[in-house]
Tab-separated table of C-alpha atoms in Angstrom:
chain	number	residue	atom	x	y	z
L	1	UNK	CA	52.990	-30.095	93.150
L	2	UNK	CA	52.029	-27.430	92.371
L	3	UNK	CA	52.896	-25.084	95.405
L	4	UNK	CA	56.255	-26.193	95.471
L	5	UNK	CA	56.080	-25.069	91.709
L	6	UNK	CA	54.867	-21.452	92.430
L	7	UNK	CA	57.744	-21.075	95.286
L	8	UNK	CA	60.429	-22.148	93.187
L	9	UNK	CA	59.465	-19.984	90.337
L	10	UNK	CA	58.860	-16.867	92.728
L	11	UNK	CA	62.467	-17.583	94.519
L	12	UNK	CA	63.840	-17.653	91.257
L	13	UNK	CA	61.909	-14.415	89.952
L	14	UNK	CA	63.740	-12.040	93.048
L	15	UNK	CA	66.855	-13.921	92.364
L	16	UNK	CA	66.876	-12.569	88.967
L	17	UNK	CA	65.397	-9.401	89.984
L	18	UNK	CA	68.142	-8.503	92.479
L	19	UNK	CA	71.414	-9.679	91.415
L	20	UNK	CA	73.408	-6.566	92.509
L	21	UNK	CA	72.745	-8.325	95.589
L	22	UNK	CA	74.772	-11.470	94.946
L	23	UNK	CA	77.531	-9.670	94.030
L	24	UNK	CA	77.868	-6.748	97.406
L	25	UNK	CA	76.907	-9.854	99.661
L	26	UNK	CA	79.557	-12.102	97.766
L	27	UNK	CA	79.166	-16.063	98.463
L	28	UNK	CA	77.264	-17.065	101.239
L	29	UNK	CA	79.658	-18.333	104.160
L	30	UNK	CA	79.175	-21.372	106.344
L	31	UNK	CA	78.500	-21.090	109.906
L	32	UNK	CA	81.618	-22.292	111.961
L	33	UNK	CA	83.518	-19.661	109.633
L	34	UNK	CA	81.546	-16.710	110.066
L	35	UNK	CA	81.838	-17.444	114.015
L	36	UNK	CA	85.417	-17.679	113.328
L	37	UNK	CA	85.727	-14.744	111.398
L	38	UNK	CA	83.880	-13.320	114.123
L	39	UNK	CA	86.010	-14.322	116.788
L	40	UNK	CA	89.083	-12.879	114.577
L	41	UNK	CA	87.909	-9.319	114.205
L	42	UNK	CA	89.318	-7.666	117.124
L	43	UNK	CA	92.406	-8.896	116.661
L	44	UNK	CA	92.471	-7.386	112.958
L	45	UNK	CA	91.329	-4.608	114.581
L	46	UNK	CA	94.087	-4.030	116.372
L	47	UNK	CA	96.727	-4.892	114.057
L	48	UNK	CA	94.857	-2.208	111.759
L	49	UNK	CA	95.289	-0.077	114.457
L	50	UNK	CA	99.238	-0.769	114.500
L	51	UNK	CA	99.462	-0.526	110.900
L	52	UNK	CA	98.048	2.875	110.405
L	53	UNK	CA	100.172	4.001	113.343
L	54	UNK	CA	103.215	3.257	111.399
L	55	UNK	CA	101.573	4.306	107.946
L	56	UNK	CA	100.987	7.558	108.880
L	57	UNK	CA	104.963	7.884	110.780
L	58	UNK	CA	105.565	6.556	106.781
L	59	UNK	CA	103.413	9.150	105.205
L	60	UNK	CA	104.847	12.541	106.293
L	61	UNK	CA	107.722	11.800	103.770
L	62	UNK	CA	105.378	11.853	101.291
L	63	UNK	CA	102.655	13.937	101.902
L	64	UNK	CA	103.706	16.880	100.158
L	65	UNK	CA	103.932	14.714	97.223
L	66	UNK	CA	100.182	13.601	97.923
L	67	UNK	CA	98.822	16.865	98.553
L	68	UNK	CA	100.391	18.236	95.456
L	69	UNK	CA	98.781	15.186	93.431
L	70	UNK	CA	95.334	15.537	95.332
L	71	UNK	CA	95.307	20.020	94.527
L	72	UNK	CA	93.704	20.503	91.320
L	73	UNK	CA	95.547	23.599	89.378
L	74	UNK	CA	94.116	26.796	89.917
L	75	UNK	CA	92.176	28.492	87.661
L	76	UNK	CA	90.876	32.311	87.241
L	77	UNK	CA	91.631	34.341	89.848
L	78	UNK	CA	93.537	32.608	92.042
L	79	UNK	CA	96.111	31.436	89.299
L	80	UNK	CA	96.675	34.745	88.500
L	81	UNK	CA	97.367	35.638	92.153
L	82	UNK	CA	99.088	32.481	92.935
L	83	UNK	CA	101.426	33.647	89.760
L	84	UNK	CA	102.283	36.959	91.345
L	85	UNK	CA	103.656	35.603	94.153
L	86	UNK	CA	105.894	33.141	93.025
L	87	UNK	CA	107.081	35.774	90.592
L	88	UNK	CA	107.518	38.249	93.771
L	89	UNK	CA	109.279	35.188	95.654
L	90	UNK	CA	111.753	34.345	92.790
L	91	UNK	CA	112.578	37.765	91.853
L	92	UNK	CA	113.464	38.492	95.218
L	93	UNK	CA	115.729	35.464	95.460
L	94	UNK	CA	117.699	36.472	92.240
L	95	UNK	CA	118.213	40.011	93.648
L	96	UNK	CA	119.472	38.867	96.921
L	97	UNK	CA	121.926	36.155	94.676
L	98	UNK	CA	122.597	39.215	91.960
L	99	UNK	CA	123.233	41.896	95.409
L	100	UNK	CA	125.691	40.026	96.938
L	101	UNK	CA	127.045	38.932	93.685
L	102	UNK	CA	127.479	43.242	92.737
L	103	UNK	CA	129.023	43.488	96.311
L	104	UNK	CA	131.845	41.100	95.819
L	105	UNK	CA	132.057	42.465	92.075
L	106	UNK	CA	132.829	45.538	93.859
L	107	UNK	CA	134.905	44.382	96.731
L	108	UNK	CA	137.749	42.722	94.104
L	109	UNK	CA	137.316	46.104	92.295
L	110	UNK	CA	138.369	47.815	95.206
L	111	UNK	CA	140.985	46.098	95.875
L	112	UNK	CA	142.336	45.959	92.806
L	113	UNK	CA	142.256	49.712	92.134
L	114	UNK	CA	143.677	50.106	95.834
L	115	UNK	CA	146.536	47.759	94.684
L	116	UNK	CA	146.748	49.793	91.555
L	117	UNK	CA	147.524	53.260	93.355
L	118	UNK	CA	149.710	51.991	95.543
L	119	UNK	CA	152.125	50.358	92.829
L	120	UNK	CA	151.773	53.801	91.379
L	121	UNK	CA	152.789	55.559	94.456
L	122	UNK	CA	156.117	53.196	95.164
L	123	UNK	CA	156.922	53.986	91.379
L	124	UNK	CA	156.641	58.164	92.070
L	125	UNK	CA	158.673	57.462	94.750
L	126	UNK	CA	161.351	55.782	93.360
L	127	UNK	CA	161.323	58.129	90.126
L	128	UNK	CA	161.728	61.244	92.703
L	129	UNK	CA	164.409	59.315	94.436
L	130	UNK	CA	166.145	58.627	91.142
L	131	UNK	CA	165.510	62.531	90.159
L	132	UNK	CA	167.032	63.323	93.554
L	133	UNK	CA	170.042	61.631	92.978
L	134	UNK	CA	170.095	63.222	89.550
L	135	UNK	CA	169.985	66.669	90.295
L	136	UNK	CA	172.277	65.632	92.964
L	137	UNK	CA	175.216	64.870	90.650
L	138	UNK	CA	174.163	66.997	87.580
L	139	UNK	CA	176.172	70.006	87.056
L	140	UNK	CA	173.933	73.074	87.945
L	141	UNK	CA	173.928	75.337	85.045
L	142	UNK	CA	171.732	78.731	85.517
L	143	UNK	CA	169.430	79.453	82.926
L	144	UNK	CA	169.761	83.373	81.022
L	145	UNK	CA	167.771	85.772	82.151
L	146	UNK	CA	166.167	88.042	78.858
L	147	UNK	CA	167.478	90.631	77.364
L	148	UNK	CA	165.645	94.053	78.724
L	149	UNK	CA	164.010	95.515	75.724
L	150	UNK	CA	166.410	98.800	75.083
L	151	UNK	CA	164.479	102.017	74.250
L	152	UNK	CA	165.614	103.784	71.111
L	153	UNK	CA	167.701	106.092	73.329
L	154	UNK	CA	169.309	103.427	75.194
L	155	UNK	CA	169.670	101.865	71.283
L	156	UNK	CA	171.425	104.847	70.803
L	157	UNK	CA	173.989	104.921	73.190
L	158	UNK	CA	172.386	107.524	74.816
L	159	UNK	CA	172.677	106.604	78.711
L	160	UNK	CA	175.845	106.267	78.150
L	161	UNK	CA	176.585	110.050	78.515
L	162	UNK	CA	177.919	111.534	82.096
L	163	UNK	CA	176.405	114.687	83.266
L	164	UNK	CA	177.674	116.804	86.666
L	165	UNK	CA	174.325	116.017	88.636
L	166	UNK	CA	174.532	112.509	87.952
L	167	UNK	CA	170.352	112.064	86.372
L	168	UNK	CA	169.171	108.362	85.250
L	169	UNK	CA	167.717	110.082	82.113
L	170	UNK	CA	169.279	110.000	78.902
L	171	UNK	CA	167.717	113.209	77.795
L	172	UNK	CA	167.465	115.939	80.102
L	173	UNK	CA	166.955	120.093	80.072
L	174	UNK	CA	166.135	122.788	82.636
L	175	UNK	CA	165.504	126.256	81.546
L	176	UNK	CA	164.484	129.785	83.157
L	177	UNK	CA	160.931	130.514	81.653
L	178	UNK	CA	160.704	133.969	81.511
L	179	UNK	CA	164.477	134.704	80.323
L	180	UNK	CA	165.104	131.236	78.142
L	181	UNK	CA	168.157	130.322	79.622
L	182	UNK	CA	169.299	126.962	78.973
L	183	UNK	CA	170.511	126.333	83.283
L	184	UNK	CA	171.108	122.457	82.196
L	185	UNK	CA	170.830	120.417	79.065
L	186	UNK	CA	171.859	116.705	78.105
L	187	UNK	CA	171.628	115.440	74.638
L	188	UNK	CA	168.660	117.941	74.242
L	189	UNK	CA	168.550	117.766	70.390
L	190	UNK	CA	167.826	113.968	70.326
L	191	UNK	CA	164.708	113.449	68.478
L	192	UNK	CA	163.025	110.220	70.434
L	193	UNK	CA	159.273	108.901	71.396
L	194	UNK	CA	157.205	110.614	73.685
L	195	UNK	CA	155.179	108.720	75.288
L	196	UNK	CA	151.664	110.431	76.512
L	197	UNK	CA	153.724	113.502	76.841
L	198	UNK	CA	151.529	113.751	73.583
L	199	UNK	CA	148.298	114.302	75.524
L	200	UNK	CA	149.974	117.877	75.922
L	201	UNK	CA	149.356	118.747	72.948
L	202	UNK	CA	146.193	116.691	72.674
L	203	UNK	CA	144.326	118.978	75.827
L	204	UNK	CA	146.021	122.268	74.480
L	205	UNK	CA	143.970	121.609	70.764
L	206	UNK	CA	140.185	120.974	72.773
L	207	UNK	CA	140.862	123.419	75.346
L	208	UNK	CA	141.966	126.154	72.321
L	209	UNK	CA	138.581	125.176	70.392
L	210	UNK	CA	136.868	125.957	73.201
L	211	UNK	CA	134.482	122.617	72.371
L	212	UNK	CA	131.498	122.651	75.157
L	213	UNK	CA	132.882	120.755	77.875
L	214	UNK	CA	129.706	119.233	79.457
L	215	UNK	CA	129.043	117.293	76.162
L	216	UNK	CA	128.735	113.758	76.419
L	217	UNK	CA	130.823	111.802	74.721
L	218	UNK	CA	130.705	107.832	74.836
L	219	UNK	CA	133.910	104.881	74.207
L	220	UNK	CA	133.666	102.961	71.112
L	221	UNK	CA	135.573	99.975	70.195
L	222	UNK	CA	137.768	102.730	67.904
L	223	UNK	CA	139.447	103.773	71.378
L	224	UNK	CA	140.432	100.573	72.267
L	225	UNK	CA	144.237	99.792	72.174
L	226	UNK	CA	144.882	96.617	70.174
L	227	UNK	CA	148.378	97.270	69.341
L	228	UNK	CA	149.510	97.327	72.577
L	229	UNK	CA	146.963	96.065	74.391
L	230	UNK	CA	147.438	98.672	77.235
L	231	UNK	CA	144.547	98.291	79.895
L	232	UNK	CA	141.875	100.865	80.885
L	233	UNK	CA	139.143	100.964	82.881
L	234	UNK	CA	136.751	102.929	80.765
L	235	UNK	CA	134.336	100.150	78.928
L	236	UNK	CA	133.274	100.511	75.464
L	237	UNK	CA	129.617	102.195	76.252
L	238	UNK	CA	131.042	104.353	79.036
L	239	UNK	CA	129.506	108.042	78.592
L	240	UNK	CA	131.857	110.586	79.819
L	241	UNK	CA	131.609	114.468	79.440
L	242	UNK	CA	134.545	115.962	77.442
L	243	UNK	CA	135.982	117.762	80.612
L	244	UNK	CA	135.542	114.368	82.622
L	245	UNK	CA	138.075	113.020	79.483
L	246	UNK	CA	139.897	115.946	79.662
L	247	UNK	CA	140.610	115.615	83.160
L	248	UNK	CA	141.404	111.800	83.390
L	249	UNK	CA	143.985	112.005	79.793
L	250	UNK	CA	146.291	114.706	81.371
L	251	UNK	CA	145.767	113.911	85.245
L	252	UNK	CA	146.213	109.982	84.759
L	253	UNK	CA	147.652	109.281	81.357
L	254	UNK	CA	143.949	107.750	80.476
L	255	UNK	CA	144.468	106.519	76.879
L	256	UNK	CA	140.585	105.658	75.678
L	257	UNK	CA	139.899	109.338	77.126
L	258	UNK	CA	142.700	111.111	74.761
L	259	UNK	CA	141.954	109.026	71.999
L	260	UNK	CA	137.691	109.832	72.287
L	261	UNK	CA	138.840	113.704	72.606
L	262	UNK	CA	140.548	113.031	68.944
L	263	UNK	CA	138.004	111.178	67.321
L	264	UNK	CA	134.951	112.985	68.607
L	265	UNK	CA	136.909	116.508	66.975
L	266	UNK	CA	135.281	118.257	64.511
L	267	UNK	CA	136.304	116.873	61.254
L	268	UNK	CA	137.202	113.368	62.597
L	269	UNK	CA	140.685	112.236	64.152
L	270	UNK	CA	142.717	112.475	60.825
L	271	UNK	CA	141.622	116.278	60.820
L	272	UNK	CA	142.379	116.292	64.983
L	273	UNK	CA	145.924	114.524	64.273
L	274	UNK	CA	146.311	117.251	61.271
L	275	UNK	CA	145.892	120.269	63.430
L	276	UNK	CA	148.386	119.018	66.333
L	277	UNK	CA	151.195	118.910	63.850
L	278	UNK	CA	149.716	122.112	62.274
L	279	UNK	CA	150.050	123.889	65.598
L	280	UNK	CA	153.598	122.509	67.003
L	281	UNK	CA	154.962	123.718	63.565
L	282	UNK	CA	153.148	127.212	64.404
L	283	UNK	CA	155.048	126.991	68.122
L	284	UNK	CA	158.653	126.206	66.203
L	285	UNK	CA	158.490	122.608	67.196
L	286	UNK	CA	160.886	121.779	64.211
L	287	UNK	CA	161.768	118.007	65.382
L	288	UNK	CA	157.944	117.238	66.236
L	289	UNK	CA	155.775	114.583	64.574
L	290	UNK	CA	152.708	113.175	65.847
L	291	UNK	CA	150.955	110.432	64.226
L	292	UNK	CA	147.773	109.950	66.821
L	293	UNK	CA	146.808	111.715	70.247
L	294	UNK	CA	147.425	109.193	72.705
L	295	UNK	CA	151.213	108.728	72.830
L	296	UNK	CA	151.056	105.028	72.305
L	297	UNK	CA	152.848	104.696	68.909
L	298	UNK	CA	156.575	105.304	69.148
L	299	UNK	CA	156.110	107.635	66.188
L	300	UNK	CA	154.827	110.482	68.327
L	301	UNK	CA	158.568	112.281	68.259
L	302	UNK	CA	160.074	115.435	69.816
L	303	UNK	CA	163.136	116.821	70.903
L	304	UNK	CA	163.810	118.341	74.437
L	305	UNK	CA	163.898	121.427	73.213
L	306	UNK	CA	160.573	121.126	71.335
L	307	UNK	CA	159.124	120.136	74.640
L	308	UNK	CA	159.632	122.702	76.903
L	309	UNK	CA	158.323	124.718	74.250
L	310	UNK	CA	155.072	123.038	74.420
L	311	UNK	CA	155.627	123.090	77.982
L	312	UNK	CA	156.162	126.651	78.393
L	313	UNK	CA	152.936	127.754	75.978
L	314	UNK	CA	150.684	125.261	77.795
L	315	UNK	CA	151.567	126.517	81.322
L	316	UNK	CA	149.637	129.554	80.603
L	317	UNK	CA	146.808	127.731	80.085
L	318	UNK	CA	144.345	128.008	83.089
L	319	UNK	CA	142.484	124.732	82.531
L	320	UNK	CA	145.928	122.278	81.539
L	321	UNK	CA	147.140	124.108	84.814
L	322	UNK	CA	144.315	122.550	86.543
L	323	UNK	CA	143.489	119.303	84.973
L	324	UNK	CA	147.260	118.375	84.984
L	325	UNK	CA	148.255	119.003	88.447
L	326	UNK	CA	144.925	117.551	90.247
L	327	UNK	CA	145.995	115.138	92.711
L	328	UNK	CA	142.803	112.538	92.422
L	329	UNK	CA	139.982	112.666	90.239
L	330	UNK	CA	136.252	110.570	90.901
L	331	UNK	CA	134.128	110.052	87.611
L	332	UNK	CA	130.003	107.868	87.863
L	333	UNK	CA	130.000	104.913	85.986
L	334	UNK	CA	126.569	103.339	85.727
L	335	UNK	CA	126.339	102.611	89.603
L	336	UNK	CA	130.095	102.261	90.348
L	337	UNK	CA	132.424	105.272	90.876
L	338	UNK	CA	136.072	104.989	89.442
L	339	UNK	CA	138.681	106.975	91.510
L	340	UNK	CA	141.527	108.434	89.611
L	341	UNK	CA	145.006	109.460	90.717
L	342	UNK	CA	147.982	111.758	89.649
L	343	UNK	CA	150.637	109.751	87.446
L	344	UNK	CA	152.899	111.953	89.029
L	345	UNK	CA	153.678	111.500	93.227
L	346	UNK	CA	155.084	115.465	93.493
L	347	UNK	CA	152.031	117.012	93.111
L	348	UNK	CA	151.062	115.585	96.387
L	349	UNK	CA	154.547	117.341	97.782
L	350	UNK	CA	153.924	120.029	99.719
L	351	UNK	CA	157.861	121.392	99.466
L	352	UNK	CA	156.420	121.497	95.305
L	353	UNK	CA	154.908	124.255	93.624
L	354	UNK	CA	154.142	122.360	90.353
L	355	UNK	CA	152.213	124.850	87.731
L	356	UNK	CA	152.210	121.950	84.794
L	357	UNK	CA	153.168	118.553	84.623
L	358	UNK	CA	152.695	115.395	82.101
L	359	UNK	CA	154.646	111.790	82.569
L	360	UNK	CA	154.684	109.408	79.916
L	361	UNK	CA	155.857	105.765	79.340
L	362	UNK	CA	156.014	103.050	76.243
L	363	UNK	CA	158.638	100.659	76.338
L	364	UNK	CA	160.415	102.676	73.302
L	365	UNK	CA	160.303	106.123	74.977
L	366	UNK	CA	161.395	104.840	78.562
L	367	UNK	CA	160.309	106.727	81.604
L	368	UNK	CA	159.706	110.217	80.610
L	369	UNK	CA	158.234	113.481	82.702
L	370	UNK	CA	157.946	117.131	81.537
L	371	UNK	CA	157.238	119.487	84.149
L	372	UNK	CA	156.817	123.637	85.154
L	373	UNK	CA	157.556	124.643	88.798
L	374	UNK	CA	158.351	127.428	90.683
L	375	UNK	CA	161.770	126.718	92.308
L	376	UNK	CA	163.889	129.638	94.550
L	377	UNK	CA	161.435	132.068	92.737
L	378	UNK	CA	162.340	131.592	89.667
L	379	UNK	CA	160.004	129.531	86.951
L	380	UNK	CA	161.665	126.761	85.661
L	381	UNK	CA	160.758	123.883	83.199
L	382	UNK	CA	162.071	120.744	83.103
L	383	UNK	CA	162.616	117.979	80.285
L	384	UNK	CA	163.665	114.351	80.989
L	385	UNK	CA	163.521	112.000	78.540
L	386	UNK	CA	164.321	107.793	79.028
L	387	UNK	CA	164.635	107.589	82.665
L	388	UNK	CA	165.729	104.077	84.165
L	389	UNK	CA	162.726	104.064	86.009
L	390	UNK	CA	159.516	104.831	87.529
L	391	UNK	CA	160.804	106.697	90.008
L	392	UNK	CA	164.264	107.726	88.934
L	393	UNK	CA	162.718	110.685	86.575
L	394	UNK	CA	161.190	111.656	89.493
L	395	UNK	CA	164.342	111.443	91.667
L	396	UNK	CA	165.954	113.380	88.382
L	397	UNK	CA	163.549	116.694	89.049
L	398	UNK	CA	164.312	116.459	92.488
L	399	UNK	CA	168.213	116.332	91.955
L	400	UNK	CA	167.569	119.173	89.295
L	401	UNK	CA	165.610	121.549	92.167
L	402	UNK	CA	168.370	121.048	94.795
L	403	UNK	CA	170.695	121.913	92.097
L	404	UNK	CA	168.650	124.995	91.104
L	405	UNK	CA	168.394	125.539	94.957
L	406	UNK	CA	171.904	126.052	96.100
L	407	UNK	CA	173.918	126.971	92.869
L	408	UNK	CA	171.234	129.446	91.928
L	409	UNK	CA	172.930	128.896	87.776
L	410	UNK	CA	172.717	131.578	85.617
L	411	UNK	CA	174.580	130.321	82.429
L	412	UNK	CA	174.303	127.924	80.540
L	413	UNK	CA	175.836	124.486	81.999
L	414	UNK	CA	175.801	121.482	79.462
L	415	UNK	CA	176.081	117.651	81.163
L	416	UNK	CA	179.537	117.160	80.291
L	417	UNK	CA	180.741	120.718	81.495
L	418	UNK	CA	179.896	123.971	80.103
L	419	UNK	CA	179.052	125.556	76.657
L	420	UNK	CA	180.446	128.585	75.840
């Protein structure tokens, strides 16, 4: 009694001790089903086999979905990384979309602007075919030319008047310098503009002060021309000597050059412009007014007469002999070197033996050239006033020493015939 009581109680004491036991082994199986079980493994072997055969066929679908639920997020580091990239990869998605979006953009621009022009070109030509037929059918009607600007002689009436040689000057007179014989003379009291026949008188006043020649002088903006607006090539700030001015006013009609001579005067161009009147009235110039040493203003008068006076007093000046009848002149500029040449084309003539000569030209003078030459031995000076042209006062002189030539005149022969 009491062994079986010990057992019992020490079967029951590991019982209670181990119960984790009971529950992994589960409920204790009989015999013939444990053999059967046995006999039944293989066979659930095999259909395990089978099933995970077609489980994992199944689970490709959805491993993605698996492996995303199995990663844990990442963290540190590698989310930061792992951020970057998918940035990088969307980014360069859009800009591939947002590219090929820009290009077709671009593509309907193209086209549109191409469809544009084009509508624009059929409409220019049908506007020049339209003009076409337009000027086809209009009545032509030719459009005035301007008036020419008359010169106060011309204003005058003075072309008008015939002479026996047939000169395109309104104004014209040839005399004998050494006995004063009028040989020709048209309209030679007619007090008109002179053009830079002024500079005459201009280079006759410097060269009688007998002002240093070699002394520099420089252009200001007071020699500039702003009524007229007549070009020159001497710059404000040019430095020239007084005989380099000399020479380029009376050889080439250089207007900044006559009007620095004036101004640099002693006493100042109102004194200068005081003294040339001063000194034509001292010559007999009665019909002579000057008003400023350049010849640009068309109140620089004289008559024909006055002017071969002038003419006839400056020819025996050595240095106006010179200056005036120089065929080309050269003057330094800073580094570049101007080259200068005669306003008048018969001083290059060799068949001319020109002691003195000035041209002149303003729109209200016309073409105008005083001159003193030796022609068959005698010396004669020569006055025309309001020539046509450039050239026709030079044509004029020549007509004039043909004349003097073969009829060899001796009294005094008037354009319209003779007087007394």
């Amino acid at each position: 009694m009491w062994r079986g009581g010990l057992g019992a109680v020490s079967i029951g004491i590991a019982l209670t001790a181990l119960p984790w036991a009971h529950a992994q082994a589960g409920p204790k199986k009989p015999a013939k089903a444990a053999a059967a079980s046995k006999a039944a493994a293989p066979k659930a072997a095999a259909k395990s086999g089978s099933a995970k055969t077609s489980s994992a066929k199944a689970g490709k679908a959805g491993s993605a979905t698996k492996a995303d639920v199995r990663r844990e997020p990442p963290r540190g580091k590698r989310a930061i990384a792992e951020n970057k990239r998918d940035a990088k990869v969307a980014s360069a998605k859009d800009s591939k979309k947002g590219g090929k979006a820009d290009r077709v953009r671009a593509t309907v621009v193209a086209k549109g602007a191409k469809g544009k022009s084009r509508a624009q070109e059929r409409a220019e030509r049908l506007a020049a075919r339209e003009t076409r037929v337009t000027l086809r059918h209009a009545v032509h009607t030719p459009r005035e030319a301007p008036a020419p600007r008359l010169s106060i002689a011309q204003a005058a009436g003075l072309h008008h008047a015939g002479d026996a040689l047939d000169l395109k000057s309104s104004v014209a007179l040839v005399l004998d310098q050494d006995t004063h014989e009028v040989l020709f003379s048209k309209n030679d009291h007619a007090v008109l503009p002179i053009a830079s026949l002024t500079k005459l008188m201009t280079g006759l006043l410097v060269s009688e002060a007998r002002l240093p020649l070699d002394e520099l002088i420089t252009i200001t903006d007071e020699d500039v021309d702003y009524e007229k607006g007549s070009s020159s090539r001497l710059a404000v700030g040019t430095t020239l000597t007084r005989g380099e001015l000399m020479h380029l006013a009376l050889m080439s009609s250089e207007n900044r050059a006559a009007h620095a001579l004036g101004r640099t005067y002693p006493g100042g161009l109102q004194r200068f412009v005081g003294l040339m009147n001063n000194r034509a009235a001292a010559l007999g110039m009665k019909d002579t007014r000057y008003v400023e040493p350049t010849g640009l203003s068309s109140s620089n008068r004289a008559s024909a007469i006055d002017l071969a006076t002038l003419v006839g007093f400056a020819s025996q000046d050595p240095l106006l002999r010179q200056l005036t009848t120089s065929q080309g002149y050269e003057v330094a500029v800073g580094s570049r070197v101007l080259t200068y040449n005669n306003t008048n084309r018969l001083v290059h003539k060799p068949d001319w033996q020109i002691g003195l000569q000035k041209t002149g030209y303003i729109s209200e003078a016309g073409q105008c050239l005083v001159m003193q030459a030796r022609v068959a031995g005698r010396k004669v000076i020569m006055v025309f006033l309001d020539s046509n042209g450039k050239y026709s006062r030079l044509a004029d002189a020549e007509r004039v020493r043909r004349w003097v030539e073969n009829e060899r005149p001796s009294s005094t022969f008037a354009g319209n015939g003779y007087a007394g």
